[in-house]
XYZ file of C-alpha atoms in Angstrom:
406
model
C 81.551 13.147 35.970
C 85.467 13.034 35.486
C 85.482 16.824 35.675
C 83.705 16.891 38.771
C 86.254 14.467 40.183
C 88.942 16.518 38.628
C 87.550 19.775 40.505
C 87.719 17.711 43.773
C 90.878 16.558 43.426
C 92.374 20.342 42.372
C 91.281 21.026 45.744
C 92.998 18.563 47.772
C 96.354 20.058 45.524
C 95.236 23.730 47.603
C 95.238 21.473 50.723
C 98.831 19.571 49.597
C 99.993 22.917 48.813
C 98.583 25.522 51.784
C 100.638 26.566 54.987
C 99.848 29.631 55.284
C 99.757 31.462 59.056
C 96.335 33.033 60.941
C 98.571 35.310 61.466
C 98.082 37.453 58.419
C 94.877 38.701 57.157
C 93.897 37.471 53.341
C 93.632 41.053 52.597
C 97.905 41.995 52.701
C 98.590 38.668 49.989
C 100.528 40.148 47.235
C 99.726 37.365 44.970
C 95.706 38.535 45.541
C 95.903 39.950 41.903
C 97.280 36.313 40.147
C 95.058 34.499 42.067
C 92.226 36.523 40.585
C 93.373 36.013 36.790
C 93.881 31.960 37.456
C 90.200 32.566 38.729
C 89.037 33.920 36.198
C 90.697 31.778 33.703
C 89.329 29.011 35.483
C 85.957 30.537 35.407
C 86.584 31.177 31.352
C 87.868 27.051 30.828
C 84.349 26.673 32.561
C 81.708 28.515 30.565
C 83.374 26.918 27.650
C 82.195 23.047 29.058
C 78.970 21.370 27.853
C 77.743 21.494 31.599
C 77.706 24.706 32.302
C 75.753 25.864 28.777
C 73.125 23.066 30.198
C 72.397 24.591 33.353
C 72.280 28.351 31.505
C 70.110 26.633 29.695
C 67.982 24.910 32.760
C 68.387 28.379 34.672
C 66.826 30.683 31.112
C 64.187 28.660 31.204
C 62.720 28.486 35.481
C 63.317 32.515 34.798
C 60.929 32.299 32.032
C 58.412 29.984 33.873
C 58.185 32.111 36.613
C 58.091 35.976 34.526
C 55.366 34.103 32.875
C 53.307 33.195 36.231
C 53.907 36.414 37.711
C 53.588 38.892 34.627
C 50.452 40.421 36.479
C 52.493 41.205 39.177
C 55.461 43.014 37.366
C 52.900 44.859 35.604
C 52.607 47.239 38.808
C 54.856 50.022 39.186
C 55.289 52.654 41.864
C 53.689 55.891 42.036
C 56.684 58.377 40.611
C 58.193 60.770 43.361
C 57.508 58.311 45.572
C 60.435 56.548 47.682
C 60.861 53.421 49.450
C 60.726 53.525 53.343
C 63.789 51.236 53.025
C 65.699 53.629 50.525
C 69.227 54.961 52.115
C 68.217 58.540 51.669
C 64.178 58.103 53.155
C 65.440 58.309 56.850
C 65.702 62.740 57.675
C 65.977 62.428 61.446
C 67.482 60.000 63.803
C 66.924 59.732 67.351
C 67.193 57.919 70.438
C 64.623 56.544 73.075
C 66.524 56.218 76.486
C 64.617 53.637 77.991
C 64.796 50.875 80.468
C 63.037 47.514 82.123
C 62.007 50.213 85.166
C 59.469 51.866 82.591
C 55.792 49.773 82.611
C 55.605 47.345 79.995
C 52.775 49.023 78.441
C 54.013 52.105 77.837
C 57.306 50.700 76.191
C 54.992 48.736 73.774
C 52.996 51.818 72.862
C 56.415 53.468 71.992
C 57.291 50.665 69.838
C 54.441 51.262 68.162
C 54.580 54.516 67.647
C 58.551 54.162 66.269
C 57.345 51.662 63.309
C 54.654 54.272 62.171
C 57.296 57.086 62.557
C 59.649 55.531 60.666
C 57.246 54.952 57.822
C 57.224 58.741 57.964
C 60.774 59.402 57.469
C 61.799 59.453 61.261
C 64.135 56.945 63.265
C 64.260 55.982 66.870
C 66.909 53.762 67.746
C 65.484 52.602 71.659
C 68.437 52.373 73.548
C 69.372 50.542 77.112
C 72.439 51.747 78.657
C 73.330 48.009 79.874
C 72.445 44.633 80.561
C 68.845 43.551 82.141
C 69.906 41.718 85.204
C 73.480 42.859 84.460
C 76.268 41.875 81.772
C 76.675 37.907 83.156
C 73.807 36.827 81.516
C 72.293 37.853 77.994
C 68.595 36.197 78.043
C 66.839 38.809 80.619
C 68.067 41.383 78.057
C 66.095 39.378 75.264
C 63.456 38.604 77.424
C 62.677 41.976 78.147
C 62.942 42.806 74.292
C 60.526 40.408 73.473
C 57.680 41.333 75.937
C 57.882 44.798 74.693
C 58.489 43.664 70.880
C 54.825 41.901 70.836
C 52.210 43.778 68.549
C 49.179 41.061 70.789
C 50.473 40.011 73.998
C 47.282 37.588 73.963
C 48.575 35.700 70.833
C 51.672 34.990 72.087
C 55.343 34.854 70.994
C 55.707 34.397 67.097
C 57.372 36.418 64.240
C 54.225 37.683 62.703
C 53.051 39.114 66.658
C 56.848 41.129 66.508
C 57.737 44.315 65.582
C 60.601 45.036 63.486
C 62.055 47.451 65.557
C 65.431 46.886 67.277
C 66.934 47.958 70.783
C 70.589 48.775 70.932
C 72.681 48.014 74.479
C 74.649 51.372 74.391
C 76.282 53.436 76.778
C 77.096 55.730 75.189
C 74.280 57.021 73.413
C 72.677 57.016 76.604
C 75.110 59.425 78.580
C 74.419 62.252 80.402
C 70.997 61.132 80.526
C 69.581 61.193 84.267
C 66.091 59.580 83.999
C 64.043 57.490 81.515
C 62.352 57.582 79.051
C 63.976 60.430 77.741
C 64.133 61.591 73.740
C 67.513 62.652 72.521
C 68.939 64.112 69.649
C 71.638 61.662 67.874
C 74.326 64.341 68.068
C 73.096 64.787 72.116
C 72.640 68.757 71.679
C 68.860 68.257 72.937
C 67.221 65.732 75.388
C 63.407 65.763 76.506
C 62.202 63.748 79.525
C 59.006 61.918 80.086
C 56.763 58.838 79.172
C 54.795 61.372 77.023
C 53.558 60.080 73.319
C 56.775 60.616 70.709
C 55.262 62.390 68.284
C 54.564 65.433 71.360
C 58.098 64.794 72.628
C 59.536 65.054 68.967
C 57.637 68.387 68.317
C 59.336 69.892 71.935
C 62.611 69.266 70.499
C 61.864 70.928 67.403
C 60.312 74.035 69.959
C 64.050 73.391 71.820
C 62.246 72.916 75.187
C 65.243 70.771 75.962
C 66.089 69.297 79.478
C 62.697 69.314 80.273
C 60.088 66.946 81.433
C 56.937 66.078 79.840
C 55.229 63.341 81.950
C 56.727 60.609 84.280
C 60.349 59.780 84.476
C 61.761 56.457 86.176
C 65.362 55.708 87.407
C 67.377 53.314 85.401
C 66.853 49.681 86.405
C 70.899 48.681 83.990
C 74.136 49.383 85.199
C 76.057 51.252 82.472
C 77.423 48.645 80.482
C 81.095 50.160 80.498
C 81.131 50.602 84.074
C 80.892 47.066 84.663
C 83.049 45.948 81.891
C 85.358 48.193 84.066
C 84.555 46.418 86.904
C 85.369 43.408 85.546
C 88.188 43.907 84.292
C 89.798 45.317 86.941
C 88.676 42.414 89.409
C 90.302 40.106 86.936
C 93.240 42.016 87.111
C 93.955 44.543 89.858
C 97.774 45.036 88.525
C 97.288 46.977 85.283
C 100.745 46.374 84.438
C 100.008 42.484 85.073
C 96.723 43.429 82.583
C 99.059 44.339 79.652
C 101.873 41.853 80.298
C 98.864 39.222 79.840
C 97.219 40.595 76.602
C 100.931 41.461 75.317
C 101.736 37.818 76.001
C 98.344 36.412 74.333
C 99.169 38.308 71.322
C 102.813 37.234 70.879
C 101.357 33.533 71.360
C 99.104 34.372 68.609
C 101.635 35.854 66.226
C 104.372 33.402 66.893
C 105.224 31.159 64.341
C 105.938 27.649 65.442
C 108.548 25.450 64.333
C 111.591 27.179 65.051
C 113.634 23.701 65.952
C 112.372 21.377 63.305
C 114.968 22.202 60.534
C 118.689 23.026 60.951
C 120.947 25.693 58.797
C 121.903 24.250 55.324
C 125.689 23.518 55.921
C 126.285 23.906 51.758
C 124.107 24.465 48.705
C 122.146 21.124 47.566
C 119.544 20.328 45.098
C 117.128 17.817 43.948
C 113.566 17.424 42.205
C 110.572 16.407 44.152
C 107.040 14.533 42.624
C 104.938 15.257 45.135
C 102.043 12.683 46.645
C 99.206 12.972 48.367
C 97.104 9.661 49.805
C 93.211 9.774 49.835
C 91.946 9.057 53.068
C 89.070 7.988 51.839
C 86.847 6.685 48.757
C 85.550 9.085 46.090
C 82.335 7.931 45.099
C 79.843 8.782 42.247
C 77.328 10.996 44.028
C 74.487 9.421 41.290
C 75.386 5.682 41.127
C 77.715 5.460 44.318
C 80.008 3.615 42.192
C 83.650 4.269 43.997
C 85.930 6.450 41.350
C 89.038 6.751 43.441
C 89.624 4.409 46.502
C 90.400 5.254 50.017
C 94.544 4.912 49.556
C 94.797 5.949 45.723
C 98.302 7.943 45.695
C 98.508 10.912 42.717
C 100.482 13.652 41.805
C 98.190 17.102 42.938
C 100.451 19.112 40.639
C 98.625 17.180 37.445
C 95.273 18.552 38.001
C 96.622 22.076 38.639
C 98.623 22.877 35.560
C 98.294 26.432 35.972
C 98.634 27.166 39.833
C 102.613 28.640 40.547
C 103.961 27.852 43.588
C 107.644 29.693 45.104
C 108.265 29.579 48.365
C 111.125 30.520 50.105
C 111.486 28.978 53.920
C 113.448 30.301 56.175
C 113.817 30.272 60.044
C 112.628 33.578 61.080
C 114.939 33.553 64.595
C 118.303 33.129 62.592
C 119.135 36.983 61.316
C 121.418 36.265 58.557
C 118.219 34.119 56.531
C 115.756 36.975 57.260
C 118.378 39.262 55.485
C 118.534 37.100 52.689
C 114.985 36.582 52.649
C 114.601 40.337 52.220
C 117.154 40.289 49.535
C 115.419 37.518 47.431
C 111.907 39.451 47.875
C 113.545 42.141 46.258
C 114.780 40.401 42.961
C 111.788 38.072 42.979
C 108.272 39.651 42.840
C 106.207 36.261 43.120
C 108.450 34.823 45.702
C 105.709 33.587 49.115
C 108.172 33.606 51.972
C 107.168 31.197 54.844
C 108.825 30.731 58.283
C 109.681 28.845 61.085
C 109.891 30.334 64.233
C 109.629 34.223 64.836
C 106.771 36.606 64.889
C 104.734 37.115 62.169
C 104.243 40.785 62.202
C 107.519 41.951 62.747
C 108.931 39.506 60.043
C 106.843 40.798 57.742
C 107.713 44.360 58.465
C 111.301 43.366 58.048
C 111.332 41.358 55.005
C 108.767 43.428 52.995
C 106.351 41.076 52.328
C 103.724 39.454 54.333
C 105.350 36.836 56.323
C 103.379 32.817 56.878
C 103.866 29.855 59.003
C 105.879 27.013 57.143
C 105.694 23.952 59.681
C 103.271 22.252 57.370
C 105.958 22.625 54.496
C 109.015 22.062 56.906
C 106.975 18.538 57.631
C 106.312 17.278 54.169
C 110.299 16.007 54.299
C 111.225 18.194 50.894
C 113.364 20.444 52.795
C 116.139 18.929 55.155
C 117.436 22.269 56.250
C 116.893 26.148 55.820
C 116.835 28.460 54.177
C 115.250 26.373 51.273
C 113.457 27.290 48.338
C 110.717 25.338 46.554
C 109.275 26.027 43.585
C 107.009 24.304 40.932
C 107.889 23.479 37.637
C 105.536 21.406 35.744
C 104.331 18.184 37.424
C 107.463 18.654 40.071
C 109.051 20.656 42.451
C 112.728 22.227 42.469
C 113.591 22.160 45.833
C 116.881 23.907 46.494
C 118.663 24.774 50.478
C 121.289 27.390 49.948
C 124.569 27.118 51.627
C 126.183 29.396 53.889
C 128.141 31.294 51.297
C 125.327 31.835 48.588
C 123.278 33.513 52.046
C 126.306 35.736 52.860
C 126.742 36.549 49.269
C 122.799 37.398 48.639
C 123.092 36.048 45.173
C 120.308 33.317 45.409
C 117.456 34.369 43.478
C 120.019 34.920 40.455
C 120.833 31.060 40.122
C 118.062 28.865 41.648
C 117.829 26.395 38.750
C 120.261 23.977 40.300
C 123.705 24.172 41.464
């Protein structure tokens, strides 16, 4: 159990430990690559235990149980040459069925139909409605109206045995420059056939190029064009356009704007100390088997103990004062693990300046380690060096050469 309880309380060390901003997707981390290699040496310290050889164990043995149940089953094989409807490369054609609520019900079901045997044949018909039923304000019409053509036995009712597996897409696009439904169009729009004729007939005029005709009855679309009305709406919520991109301009600058910009002042001189950080349980850690309590609600430890091999450098700076943004970009550039974290200033264009992706650091500016900024932290052992650097050490750009102490 006491490495169960040690796994739990590594994690609450991530939660000690994390600040890092929405603002920057996962993907741009530099440190992505150590991460992976503490991963995987924690992944290595774990295949070593006793439990996880005992669930191997559990897991080698269910497989064998159940090969030896089905073994008549795995006997059978596929006929060779033969693909899999689902395989990638199956599909040869793609199409699209323009249709819309103004076509009967009956005949849209039949076309279903007809698209899950066709696609067992190689060929695929994406049904398409160029907008919303009822219009873009409310979605269930639209599903409504899939569902009463989706049903293989309108008698049996609504279930997902009585549905077929076929899809309709709400697009636009694919359904411009088409005047009437139901219409049959190639996916690259260089042929269209009109009519509520069977597809396989409709299919065979487009391979005869009879294109722009019409094969049977046509009906007028019952949907507005989706895009139109986004339009619409847009331009009924805002009928300035320059209003329109001072409001999305604004939403994203509240989005990349770091907060925090007042809670720390400039360091006034160089100062240094050693931190043991603690974090409080909120509440009682119980065995999940017995219930017995393991840690109580209140038990104070040091997360650093039950990480030994998780860094942690951060530099924090105030990303509206120039002069620690320079010196930011100056420490990036002598330190290669160095996390910089900020208070104050947006996101992306810190990160463009400084070189590195840029996070928030109000949670770390309100742990009480750092008193001012710019201010590095970093882990050694079962403490943290915390360090603010002084105005001359900024101006001279010398700080990642001495950060043991002063």
């Amino acid at each position: 159990m006491r490495p169960l309880v040690n796994r739990f309380l590594l994690l609450i060390c991530f939660l000690l430990l994390s600040g890092g901003s929405r603002a920057q997707p996962p993907d741009n981390n530099p440190h992505l690559s150590e991460a992976r290699k503490i991963a995987e040496k924690s992944l290595e310290e774990m295949k070593k235990g006793p439990h996880y050889r005992e669930a191997i164990s559990r897991a080698r043995t269910s497989a064998g149980i159940a090969i030896e149940k089905n073994r008549d089953l795995l006997k059978e094989k596929k006929p060779p040459g033969k693909r899999s409807p689902g395989s990638k490369n199956f599909i040869k054609k793609r199409y699209y069925l323009i249709i819309s609520s103004s076509v009967p019900t009956e005949t849209l079901r039949t076309y279903m139909a007809q698209i899950e045997r066709l696609r067992k044949k190689g060929v695929e018909i994406v049904p398409v409605v160029r907008g919303f039923v009822g219009g873009m304000k409310k979605i269930r019409p639209t599903i409504e109206f899939y569902l009463k053509i989706a049903l293989k036995d309108p008698s049996v009712g609504l279930s997902g045995d009585n549905l077929r597996p076929v899809a309709i897409s709400v697009d636009p696009n694919a359904a411009r420059g088409v005047f009437a439904v139901p219409a049959l169009k190639t996916k690259d729009g260089s042929c269209t056939v009109y009519g509520d004729a069977p597809l396989p007939f409709l299919l065979g005029k487009i391979r005869e190029h009879e294109c722009g005709k019409r094969f049977g009855a046509v009906f007028e679309f019952a949907e507005r064009d989706a895009l139109a009305e986004i339009k619409e709406a847009a331009e009924r919520a805002f009928p300035n356009p320059e209003k329109m991109r001072a409001f999305f301009a604004r939403r994203v600058r509240e989005f990349t704007y770091l907060p925090g910009a007042k809670l720390l002042p400039p360091a006034k001189e160089t100062r240094f100390k050693v931190v043991k950080p603690e974090y409080e349980l909120p509440f009682d850690v119980r065995d999940p088997k017995t219930g017995e309590i393991l840690y109580p609600r209140g038990y104070r430890f040091n997360p650093l103990e039950y990480a030994p091999s998780v860094p942690f450098e951060v530099l924090l700076i105030n990303g509206t004062r120039q002069k620690e943004v320079a010196f930011a970009r100056r420490m990036v550039s002598e330190d290669p693990h160095l996390s910089v974290w900020a208070l104050g200033g947006d996101a992306r264009k810190l990160s463009g300046v400084v070189g590195r992706p840029v996070f928030s650091g109000e949670t770390l500016a309100r742990k009480g380690w750092c008193a001012a900024t710019p201010c590095l932290v970093r882990r050694k052992g079962e403490v943290l060096e915390v360090k603010e650097f002084g105005p001359k050490e900024i101006k001279g750009g010398n700080g990642a050469a001495n950060t043991a102490g002063s």
